[in-house]
């Protein structure tokens, strides 16, 4: 009988190192409505308009984090 090289429950990954991805790009803004196009070049995406309801909002395309400046007024929007 051959013995498997995989542990009994090979789907569990506790204790295994995880790949380190680049940090989230955090952008402080002064308006509750912002446009995101993912930046120039091949990593960009179609321009989307995002409304920051609370204190921050992630772009659904590129995961940039838009953080509303605490000094911005409650009605700062265009």
GROMACS .gro file of N, CA and C in nm:
model
  234
    1UNK      N    1   0.084  -0.117   0.000
    1UNK     CA    2   0.000   0.000   0.000
    1UNK      C    3   0.090   0.124   0.000
    2UNK      N    4   0.061   0.218  -0.090
    2UNK     CA    5   0.141   0.340  -0.095
    2UNK      C    6   0.085   0.443   0.001
    3UNK      N    7   0.174   0.524   0.052
    3UNK     CA    8   0.133   0.626   0.148
    3UNK      C    9   0.129   0.761   0.076
    4UNK      N   10   0.023   0.837   0.099
    4UNK     CA   11   0.006   0.966   0.033
    4UNK      C   12   0.100   1.069   0.093
    5UNK      N   13   0.151   1.158   0.007
    5UNK     CA   14   0.237   1.267   0.054
    5UNK      C   15   0.154   1.381   0.110
    6UNK      N   16   0.023   1.379   0.084
    6UNK     CA   17  -0.065   1.485   0.135
    6UNK      C   18  -0.111   1.452   0.276
    7UNK      N   19  -0.127   1.553   0.360
    7UNK     CA   20  -0.182   1.528   0.492
    7UNK      C   21  -0.326   1.478   0.481
    8UNK      N   22  -0.378   1.424   0.588
    8UNK     CA   23  -0.513   1.368   0.588
    8UNK      C   24  -0.616   1.471   0.540
    9UNK      N   25  -0.604   1.595   0.583
    9UNK     CA   26  -0.696   1.699   0.538
    9UNK      C   27  -0.614   1.806   0.467
   10UNK      N   28  -0.583   1.782   0.342
   10UNK     CA   29  -0.493   1.870   0.267
   10UNK      C   30  -0.555   2.006   0.233
   11UNK      N   31  -0.686   2.022   0.251
   11UNK     CA   32  -0.749   2.150   0.217
   11UNK      C   33  -0.726   2.255   0.324
   12UNK      N   34  -0.691   2.216   0.442
   12UNK     CA   35  -0.667   2.312   0.550
   12UNK      C   36  -0.529   2.372   0.533
   13UNK      N   37  -0.519   2.502   0.552
   13UNK     CA   38  -0.390   2.567   0.529
   13UNK      C   39  -0.340   2.645   0.650
   14UNK      N   40  -0.391   2.613   0.768
   14UNK     CA   41  -0.343   2.683   0.886
   14UNK      C   42  -0.193   2.663   0.902
   15UNK      N   43  -0.124   2.769   0.931
   15UNK     CA   44   0.018   2.761   0.955
   15UNK      C   45   0.103   2.772   0.830
   16UNK      N   46   0.041   2.767   0.714
   16UNK     CA   47   0.119   2.779   0.591
   16UNK      C   48   0.138   2.926   0.557
   17UNK      N   49   0.253   2.962   0.504
   17UNK     CA   50   0.274   3.103   0.467
   17UNK      C   51   0.182   3.143   0.352
   18UNK      N   52   0.132   3.264   0.360
   18UNK     CA   53   0.045   3.316   0.254
   18UNK      C   54   0.125   3.414   0.169
   19UNK      N   55   0.096   3.420   0.041
   19UNK     CA   56   0.170   3.514  -0.043
   19UNK      C   57   0.142   3.657   0.001
   20UNK      N   58   0.245   3.740  -0.001
   20UNK     CA   59   0.230   3.880   0.036
   20UNK      C   60   0.199   3.960  -0.089
   21UNK      N   61   0.079   4.011  -0.096
   21UNK     CA   62   0.040   4.094  -0.208
   21UNK      C   63   0.069   4.239  -0.175
   22UNK      N   64   0.075   4.322  -0.275
   22UNK     CA   65   0.097   4.464  -0.253
   22UNK      C   66  -0.013   4.521  -0.164
   23UNK      N   67   0.021   4.622  -0.089
   23UNK     CA   68  -0.077   4.682   0.000
   23UNK      C   69  -0.188   4.751  -0.077
   24UNK      N   70  -0.296   4.776  -0.009
   24UNK     CA   71  -0.409   4.846  -0.068
   24UNK      C   72  -0.371   4.991  -0.089
   25UNK      N   73  -0.401   5.043  -0.207
   25UNK     CA   74  -0.373   5.184  -0.234
   25UNK      C   75  -0.481   5.267  -0.165
   26UNK      N   76  -0.440   5.352  -0.073
   26UNK     CA   77  -0.532   5.434   0.006
   26UNK      C   78  -0.524   5.577  -0.046
   27UNK      N   79  -0.639   5.632  -0.085
   27UNK     CA   80  -0.644   5.766  -0.142
   27UNK      C   81  -0.738   5.851  -0.058
   28UNK      N   82  -0.686   5.959   0.000
   28UNK     CA   83  -0.768   6.051   0.080
   28UNK      C   84  -0.833   6.150  -0.016
   29UNK      N   85  -0.965   6.165  -0.004
   29UNK     CA   86  -1.040   6.254  -0.092
   29UNK      C   87  -1.117   6.356  -0.009
   30UNK      N   88  -1.159   6.464  -0.074
   30UNK     CA   89  -1.230   6.571  -0.005
   30UNK      C   90  -1.374   6.583  -0.050
   31UNK      N   91  -1.420   6.489  -0.130
   31UNK     CA   92  -1.556   6.489  -0.181
   31UNK      C   93  -1.615   6.350  -0.163
   32UNK      N   94  -1.745   6.344  -0.138
   32UNK     CA   95  -1.812   6.215  -0.120
   32UNK      C   96  -1.835   6.142  -0.252
   33UNK      N   97  -1.817   6.210  -0.364
   33UNK     CA   98  -1.831   6.147  -0.495
   33UNK      C   99  -1.696   6.154  -0.565
   34UNK      N  100  -1.642   6.039  -0.602
   34UNK     CA  101  -1.511   6.033  -0.667
   34UNK      C  102  -1.519   5.944  -0.791
   35UNK      N  103  -1.429   5.969  -0.884
   35UNK     CA  104  -1.418   5.886  -1.004
   35UNK      C  105  -1.293   5.800  -0.992
   36UNK      N  106  -1.303   5.674  -1.035
   36UNK     CA  107  -1.188   5.585  -1.033
   36UNK      C  108  -1.178   5.518  -1.169
   37UNK      N  109  -1.056   5.519  -1.227
   37UNK     CA  110  -1.034   5.449  -1.353
   37UNK      C  111  -0.920   5.347  -1.340
   38UNK      N  112  -0.877   5.322  -1.217
   38UNK     CA  113  -0.773   5.223  -1.194
   38UNK      C  114  -0.633   5.268  -1.228
   39UNK      N  115  -0.617   5.390  -1.273
   39UNK     CA  116  -0.486   5.438  -1.310
   39UNK      C  117  -0.459   5.417  -1.458
   40UNK      N  118  -0.352   5.475  -1.504
   40UNK     CA  119  -0.317   5.465  -1.646
   40UNK      C  120  -0.256   5.329  -1.676
   41UNK      N  121  -0.255   5.296  -1.802
   41UNK     CA  122  -0.187   5.175  -1.844
   41UNK      C  123  -0.276   5.053  -1.848
   42UNK      N  124  -0.215   4.937  -1.861
   42UNK     CA  125  -0.291   4.813  -1.879
   42UNK      C  126  -0.368   4.770  -1.755
   43UNK      N  127  -0.337   4.825  -1.640
   43UNK     CA  128  -0.408   4.784  -1.518
   43UNK      C  129  -0.530   4.871  -1.491
   44UNK      N  130  -0.559   4.965  -1.579
   44UNK     CA  131  -0.675   5.051  -1.561
   44UNK      C  132  -0.805   4.976  -1.586
   45UNK      N  133  -0.916   5.045  -1.566
   45UNK     CA  134  -1.048   4.988  -1.590
   45UNK      C  135  -1.142   5.101  -1.632
   46UNK      N  136  -1.264   5.069  -1.676
   46UNK     CA  137  -1.357   5.176  -1.712
   46UNK      C  138  -1.380   5.270  -1.594
   47UNK      N  139  -1.396   5.397  -1.622
   47UNK     CA  140  -1.418   5.495  -1.514
   47UNK      C  141  -1.553   5.468  -1.449
   48UNK      N  142  -1.551   5.461  -1.317
   48UNK     CA  143  -1.673   5.445  -1.239
   48UNK      C  144  -1.680   5.558  -1.138
   49UNK      N  145  -1.801   5.598  -1.105
   49UNK     CA  146  -1.823   5.701  -1.004
   49UNK      C  147  -1.865   5.632  -0.876
   50UNK      N  148  -1.799   5.668  -0.768
   50UNK     CA  149  -1.824   5.605  -0.638
   50UNK      C  150  -1.875   5.709  -0.541
   51UNK      N  151  -1.974   5.672  -0.461
   51UNK     CA  152  -2.027   5.761  -0.357
   51UNK      C  153  -1.982   5.707  -0.222
   52UNK      N  154  -1.914   5.790  -0.146
   52UNK     CA  155  -1.867   5.750  -0.013
   52UNK      C  156  -1.978   5.783   0.086
   53UNK      N  157  -2.042   5.680   0.139
   53UNK     CA  158  -2.154   5.699   0.231
   53UNK      C  159  -2.104   5.716   0.373
   54UNK      N  160  -2.012   5.632   0.415
   54UNK     CA  161  -1.956   5.641   0.550
   54UNK      C  162  -1.827   5.719   0.547
   55UNK      N  163  -1.720   5.656   0.589
   55UNK     CA  164  -1.589   5.720   0.593
   55UNK      C  165  -1.498   5.673   0.480
   56UNK      N  166  -1.534   5.560   0.415
   56UNK     CA  167  -1.447   5.506   0.311
   56UNK      C  168  -1.527   5.419   0.215
   57UNK      N  169  -1.465   5.390   0.099
   57UNK     CA  170  -1.530   5.306  -0.001
   57UNK      C  171  -1.424   5.241  -0.088
   58UNK      N  172  -1.439   5.112  -0.115
   58UNK     CA  173  -1.348   5.039  -0.204
   58UNK      C  174  -1.402   5.045  -0.346
   59UNK      N  175  -1.311   5.059  -0.443
   59UNK     CA  176  -1.350   5.049  -0.583
   59UNK      C  177  -1.374   4.900  -0.612
   60UNK      N  178  -1.488   4.866  -0.672
   60UNK     CA  179  -1.515   4.725  -0.699
   60UNK      C  180  -1.427   4.665  -0.807
   61UNK      N  181  -1.364   4.748  -0.889
   61UNK     CA  182  -1.275   4.697  -0.995
   61UNK      C  183  -1.134   4.672  -0.945
   62UNK      N  184  -1.073   4.774  -0.883
   62UNK     CA  185  -0.929   4.767  -0.854
   62UNK      C  186  -0.898   4.763  -0.704
   63UNK      N  187  -0.999   4.771  -0.620
   63UNK     CA  188  -0.983   4.764  -0.475
   63UNK      C  189  -0.907   4.881  -0.415
   64UNK      N  190  -0.896   4.992  -0.488
   64UNK     CA  191  -0.841   5.112  -0.425
   64UNK      C  192  -0.935   5.154  -0.314
   65UNK      N  193  -0.878   5.202  -0.205
   65UNK     CA  194  -0.958   5.245  -0.092
   65UNK      C  195  -0.963   5.397  -0.091
   66UNK      N  196  -1.082   5.452  -0.107
   66UNK     CA  197  -1.102   5.596  -0.101
   66UNK      C  198  -1.151   5.630   0.038
   67UNK      N  199  -1.074   5.718   0.106
   67UNK     CA  200  -1.104   5.756   0.244
   67UNK      C  201  -1.141   5.903   0.244
   68UNK      N  202  -1.256   5.935   0.302
   68UNK     CA  203  -1.300   6.074   0.310
   68UNK      C  204  -1.221   6.147   0.416
   69UNK      N  205  -1.164   6.261   0.379
   69UNK     CA  206  -1.089   6.344   0.473
   69UNK      C  207  -1.183   6.385   0.586
   70UNK      N  208  -1.145   6.364   0.712
   70UNK     CA  209  -1.231   6.402   0.824
   70UNK      C  210  -1.267   6.550   0.825
   71UNK      N  211  -1.185   6.634   0.762
   71UNK     CA  212  -1.213   6.778   0.759
   71UNK      C  213  -1.317   6.814   0.653
   72UNK      N  214  -1.353   6.719   0.566
   72UNK     CA  215  -1.453   6.747   0.463
   72UNK      C  216  -1.589   6.762   0.528
   73UNK      N  217  -1.667   6.852   0.474
   73UNK     CA  218  -1.801   6.875   0.528
   73UNK      C  219  -1.894   6.759   0.497
   74UNK      N  220  -2.006   6.755   0.566
   74UNK     CA  221  -2.102   6.646   0.549
   74UNK      C  222  -2.164   6.646   0.410
   75UNK      N  223  -2.175   6.762   0.347
   75UNK     CA  224  -2.240   6.771   0.216
   75UNK      C  225  -2.143   6.792   0.102
   76UNK      N  226  -2.016   6.759   0.121
   76UNK     CA  227  -1.917   6.779   0.015
   76UNK      C  228  -1.939   6.677  -0.096
   77UNK      N  229  -2.012   6.717  -0.196
   77UNK     CA  230  -2.037   6.630  -0.312
   77UNK      C  231  -2.061   6.719  -0.433
   78UNK      N  232  -2.042   6.663  -0.549
   78UNK     CA  233  -2.066   6.739  -0.672
   78UNK      C  234  -2.186   6.684  -0.742
   0.00000   0.00000   0.00000
